[in-house]
Amino acid sequence: MPVISVLMGIYNEKKANAMLAIDSILRQTFQDFEFVICDDGSNEAFYRWLVSYCKKDARILLLRNKKNQGLSVALNRCLRHSSGRFLARMDADDISMPGRLEIQASFLQKHREYALVGSYVQMMDEQGIWGGRRVEKQPSAGSFLWTSPFVHPAVMFRREVLEAVHGYCEAPWAVRVEDYELFMRLYAAGYSGYNIPKALLQYREDRDAYGRRTYRYRIHESFVRRKGFKELGILKGNRRYVWKPLAAGLVPSKLMRLLHRGRYRTRPGGTSEYRRDGGCKG
């Protein structure tokens, strides 16, 4: 039984991105892991390529959904087919730093009080690293008001904790905000997490990222915020944060991208302007 199970959902990803993501896990300094990948209904050409590429390492278990059902369904299926003590998330277009699994597993082994551990991330696109994101080291319930204090693909969970809350929510209203919903549900259940103050993941946010954030998903986020804040006991006096995604959705995507780039930009000399928040892709 491996110490770590890495869980990845994938759907018609660019092959170059998928290769970098998969190889970044296979090249980890910590090697006692299994890599459970669920293809969520990709086209036949991509799936055939993925099957061929995954044959390079026997630790990869490739699953397939016949049709696209969303990230939550894919990850829950990965969870059911995994056996590791710790569960590391990975997205199909990001890159894990070589020591990521070793650092996070060591942290969870030493700190039983935490149910999950994340990290800072570097921001990248097709041109390379353009900025960075620093998340709060010890998030509290109030940390969820502005946005998620954890970067989803940079997180590692304890298996028993994720199973205790029955994994990811597969309801339609959680689409694109399944991570935010899960983290708040974990905190409402009495669990807590920590973010290692070091970039352990290169997080891809390209030019198309904001174009994928339709207003329907903004409505989902608003619903998840209200539900999560209520369960955390922080809704009273903070309803303005419930409406935040709806207001943000009225801002043109090009302007949002410029604001976001300014917020997390890499300064001259190669240093990053980190900010204390998290987020989810798409």
Coordinates of C-alpha atoms in Angstrom, one line a residue:
M1 CA 0.0 0.0 0.0
P2 CA 1.5 3.3 -1.0
V3 CA 1.9 6.2 1.4
I4 CA 0.4 8.7 -1.0
S5 CA -2.2 8.6 -3.7
V6 CA -2.1 11.5 -6.2
L7 CA -5.6 12.2 -7.6
M8 CA -6.1 13.9 -11.0
G9 CA -9.1 14.5 -13.2
I10 CA -8.4 15.2 -16.8
Y11 CA -10.5 16.3 -19.8
N12 CA -9.2 17.1 -23.3
E13 CA -6.2 18.8 -21.9
K14 CA -3.4 20.1 -24.1
K15 CA -1.0 17.3 -24.5
A16 CA 2.1 19.4 -23.7
N17 CA 0.5 20.6 -20.4
A18 CA -0.6 17.0 -19.5
M19 CA 2.9 15.7 -20.1
L20 CA 4.4 18.3 -17.8
A21 CA 1.9 17.7 -15.1
I22 CA 2.2 13.9 -15.1
D23 CA 6.0 14.0 -15.3
S24 CA 6.2 16.4 -12.4
I25 CA 4.6 13.8 -10.2
L26 CA 6.7 10.9 -11.5
R27 CA 9.9 12.8 -10.8
Q28 CA 9.1 13.6 -7.2
T29 CA 11.8 13.0 -4.6
F30 CA 9.3 10.9 -2.6
Q31 CA 8.5 7.9 -4.7
D32 CA 6.2 5.7 -2.6
F33 CA 3.0 6.8 -4.3
E34 CA 0.3 5.7 -6.7
F35 CA -1.0 8.1 -9.4
V36 CA -4.8 7.7 -9.9
I37 CA -6.0 9.6 -13.0
C38 CA -9.6 9.8 -14.2
D39 CA -10.2 10.8 -17.8
D40 CA -13.6 12.5 -17.6
G41 CA -15.0 11.7 -21.0
S42 CA -12.3 13.1 -23.3
N43 CA -12.5 12.5 -27.0
E44 CA -11.2 9.2 -28.4
A45 CA -8.0 10.7 -29.8
F46 CA -7.0 12.3 -26.6
Y47 CA -7.9 9.3 -24.5
R48 CA -5.8 7.0 -26.8
W49 CA -2.8 9.3 -26.4
L50 CA -3.3 9.4 -22.6
V51 CA -3.5 5.6 -22.4
S52 CA -0.2 5.3 -24.3
Y53 CA 1.5 8.0 -22.2
C54 CA 0.4 6.5 -18.9
K55 CA 2.0 3.2 -19.8
K56 CA 5.4 4.7 -19.0
D57 CA 4.9 4.1 -15.2
A58 CA 3.3 1.1 -13.5
R59 CA 2.2 3.3 -10.6
I60 CA -0.3 5.1 -12.8
L61 CA -3.9 3.8 -12.6
L62 CA -6.0 5.2 -15.4
L63 CA -9.7 5.3 -15.1
R64 CA -12.3 6.6 -17.6
N65 CA -15.8 8.1 -17.4
K66 CA -17.8 7.4 -20.6
K67 CA -19.1 11.0 -20.6
N68 CA -17.9 14.3 -19.0
Q69 CA -19.4 14.5 -15.5
G70 CA -17.3 17.2 -13.9
L71 CA -14.3 17.3 -11.6
S72 CA -16.1 16.3 -8.4
V73 CA -17.3 13.0 -10.0
A74 CA -13.8 12.3 -11.4
L75 CA -12.1 13.0 -8.1
N76 CA -14.5 10.9 -6.1
R77 CA -13.9 8.0 -8.5
C78 CA -10.2 8.5 -8.0
L79 CA -10.7 8.5 -4.2
R80 CA -12.6 5.2 -4.4
H81 CA -9.9 3.5 -6.4
S82 CA -7.0 4.8 -4.3
S83 CA -5.3 3.3 -1.2
G84 CA -2.8 5.8 0.1
R85 CA -2.7 7.2 3.6
F86 CA -2.4 10.7 2.2
L87 CA -4.3 12.1 -0.8
A88 CA -2.5 14.7 -2.9
R89 CA -4.5 16.8 -5.5
M90 CA -3.0 17.6 -8.9
D91 CA -4.5 19.3 -11.9
A92 CA -3.7 18.2 -15.4
D93 CA -2.1 21.5 -16.4
D94 CA 0.0 22.4 -13.4
I95 CA 3.5 21.4 -12.3
S96 CA 4.4 20.1 -8.9
M97 CA 7.9 21.1 -7.6
P98 CA 10.1 18.0 -7.1
G99 CA 10.0 18.0 -3.3
R100 CA 6.3 18.7 -3.0
L101 CA 5.0 15.3 -1.9
E102 CA 8.0 14.7 0.5
I103 CA 7.5 18.1 2.2
Q104 CA 3.7 17.7 2.6
A105 CA 3.7 14.1 3.7
S106 CA 6.4 14.9 6.3
F107 CA 4.3 17.8 7.6
L108 CA 1.2 15.7 8.0
Q109 CA 3.2 13.0 9.8
K110 CA 4.6 15.5 12.3
H111 CA 1.4 17.6 12.8
R112 CA -1.6 15.4 13.6
E113 CA -3.6 18.5 14.4
Y114 CA -4.0 19.4 10.8
A115 CA -6.3 17.6 8.3
L116 CA -4.8 19.0 5.2
V117 CA -1.8 21.0 4.1
G118 CA -1.4 23.3 1.1
S119 CA 1.3 25.8 0.0
Y120 CA 2.2 29.0 -1.8
V121 CA 2.2 28.7 -5.6
Q122 CA 3.9 30.3 -8.5
M123 CA 1.6 31.6 -11.3
M124 CA 2.4 30.6 -14.9
D125 CA 1.0 30.7 -18.4
E126 CA 2.3 29.8 -21.8
Q127 CA 5.1 32.4 -21.5
G128 CA 6.3 31.0 -18.1
I129 CA 6.2 32.3 -14.5
W130 CA 4.5 35.6 -14.2
G131 CA 3.7 35.9 -10.5
G132 CA 3.0 34.2 -7.3
R133 CA 0.3 33.7 -4.7
R134 CA 0.8 33.6 -1.0
V135 CA -1.9 32.1 1.1
E136 CA -2.5 32.4 4.8
K137 CA -0.5 29.9 6.8
Q138 CA -3.1 29.0 9.4
P139 CA -6.5 29.8 7.9
S140 CA -9.5 30.3 10.3
A141 CA -13.2 30.2 9.5
G142 CA -13.1 34.0 8.8
S143 CA -10.4 33.4 6.2
F144 CA -13.0 32.0 3.8
L145 CA -14.9 35.3 3.5
W146 CA -12.9 36.8 0.7
T147 CA -12.0 33.6 -1.1
S148 CA -10.7 30.1 -0.5
P149 CA -7.5 30.2 1.6
F150 CA -6.2 27.1 0.0
V151 CA -5.1 26.5 -3.6
H152 CA -6.8 23.3 -4.6
P153 CA -4.2 21.5 -6.7
A154 CA -1.5 22.3 -4.1
V155 CA -3.3 20.5 -1.3
M156 CA -2.7 17.1 0.4
F157 CA -5.4 15.6 2.7
R158 CA -5.5 12.8 5.3
R159 CA -7.5 10.0 3.7
E160 CA -9.7 9.4 6.8
V161 CA -10.7 13.1 6.8
L162 CA -11.8 13.2 3.2
E163 CA -13.7 10.0 3.6
A164 CA -15.3 11.3 6.8
V165 CA -17.0 14.1 4.9
H166 CA -17.8 11.8 2.0
G167 CA -15.5 13.4 -0.5
Y168 CA -16.4 16.1 -3.0
C169 CA -19.9 17.5 -3.5
E170 CA -21.4 16.4 -6.9
A171 CA -24.4 18.7 -6.8
P172 CA -24.9 20.9 -9.9
W173 CA -24.5 24.0 -7.7
A174 CA -21.0 23.1 -6.7
V175 CA -19.6 22.9 -10.2
R176 CA -16.4 25.0 -10.5
V177 CA -16.4 25.8 -6.8
E178 CA -16.2 22.2 -5.5
D179 CA -12.9 22.9 -3.7
Y180 CA -14.2 26.0 -1.9
E181 CA -17.3 24.0 -0.8
L182 CA -15.2 21.1 0.4
F183 CA -12.8 23.3 2.4
M184 CA -15.6 25.1 4.2
R185 CA -17.4 21.8 4.9
L186 CA -14.2 20.4 6.4
Y187 CA -13.8 23.4 8.7
A188 CA -17.5 23.3 9.6
A189 CA -16.9 19.7 10.7
G190 CA -14.1 20.8 13.0
Y191 CA -11.1 20.1 10.9
S192 CA -8.4 22.7 10.0
G193 CA -5.5 23.1 7.6
Y194 CA -2.1 24.7 7.1
N195 CA -0.3 26.3 4.2
I196 CA 3.5 25.7 3.9
P197 CA 5.1 29.1 3.2
K198 CA 6.9 27.9 0.2
A199 CA 5.9 27.5 -3.5
L200 CA 5.4 23.8 -4.0
L201 CA 3.3 24.1 -7.2
Q202 CA 3.3 26.1 -10.5
Y203 CA -0.3 27.0 -11.0
R204 CA -1.4 27.6 -14.6
E205 CA -3.6 30.6 -15.2
D206 CA -3.5 31.5 -18.9
R207 CA -5.3 34.1 -21.1
D208 CA -8.4 32.0 -21.4
A209 CA -8.9 31.5 -17.6
Y210 CA -11.4 34.4 -17.1
G211 CA -13.3 33.6 -20.3
R212 CA -14.2 30.2 -18.7
R213 CA -15.8 31.8 -15.7
T214 CA -19.3 32.2 -16.9
Y215 CA -21.9 34.0 -14.8
R216 CA -23.6 30.7 -14.1
Y217 CA -20.5 29.7 -12.1
R218 CA -20.5 33.0 -10.3
I219 CA -24.1 32.2 -9.1
H220 CA -22.8 28.8 -8.0
E221 CA -20.1 30.5 -5.9
S222 CA -22.6 32.9 -4.3
F223 CA -24.8 29.9 -3.3
V224 CA -21.8 28.0 -1.9
R225 CA -20.6 31.1 0.0
R226 CA -24.0 31.5 1.7
K227 CA -24.3 27.9 2.6
G228 CA -20.7 27.6 3.8
F229 CA -20.7 30.8 5.8
K230 CA -23.9 29.8 7.5
E231 CA -22.4 26.4 8.5
L232 CA -19.2 28.1 9.7
G233 CA -21.2 30.6 11.8
I234 CA -19.8 33.6 9.9
L235 CA -22.7 34.7 7.8
K236 CA -24.1 37.3 10.1
G237 CA -22.7 40.7 9.2
N238 CA -20.9 39.4 6.2
R239 CA -23.6 39.0 3.5
R240 CA -21.7 41.4 1.3
Y241 CA -19.1 38.6 0.7
V242 CA -21.9 36.4 -0.5
W243 CA -22.7 38.8 -3.4
K244 CA -19.0 39.4 -4.2
P245 CA -18.8 36.8 -7.1
L246 CA -21.9 38.3 -8.7
A247 CA -20.4 41.8 -8.7
A248 CA -17.1 40.5 -10.0
G249 CA -19.0 38.7 -12.8
L250 CA -20.2 42.0 -14.2
V251 CA -16.6 43.2 -14.7
P252 CA -15.4 42.5 -18.3
S253 CA -13.1 39.5 -18.4
K254 CA -10.2 41.4 -20.0
L255 CA -10.3 44.0 -17.2
M256 CA -10.5 41.2 -14.5
R257 CA -7.4 39.6 -16.1
L258 CA -5.5 42.9 -16.0
L259 CA -6.4 43.5 -12.4
H260 CA -5.5 39.9 -11.5
R261 CA -2.1 40.2 -13.3
G262 CA -1.4 43.4 -11.4
R263 CA -2.2 41.8 -8.1
Y264 CA 0.0 38.8 -8.5
R265 CA 2.7 40.2 -10.9
T266 CA 6.4 39.3 -10.8
R267 CA 8.3 42.4 -10.0
P268 CA 11.6 43.5 -11.8
G269 CA 14.4 41.3 -10.5
G270 CA 12.2 38.1 -10.5
T271 CA 10.5 38.6 -7.1
S272 CA 6.8 38.0 -6.9
E273 CA 4.1 40.1 -5.4
Y274 CA 2.3 37.6 -3.2
R275 CA -1.1 38.3 -1.8
R276 CA -3.0 36.5 1.0
D277 CA -5.7 34.6 -0.8
G278 CA -6.3 31.3 -2.6
G279 CA -8.6 30.4 -5.4
C280 CA -9.7 27.8 -7.9
K281 CA -9.0 27.4 -11.5
G282 CA -11.6 28.2 -14.2

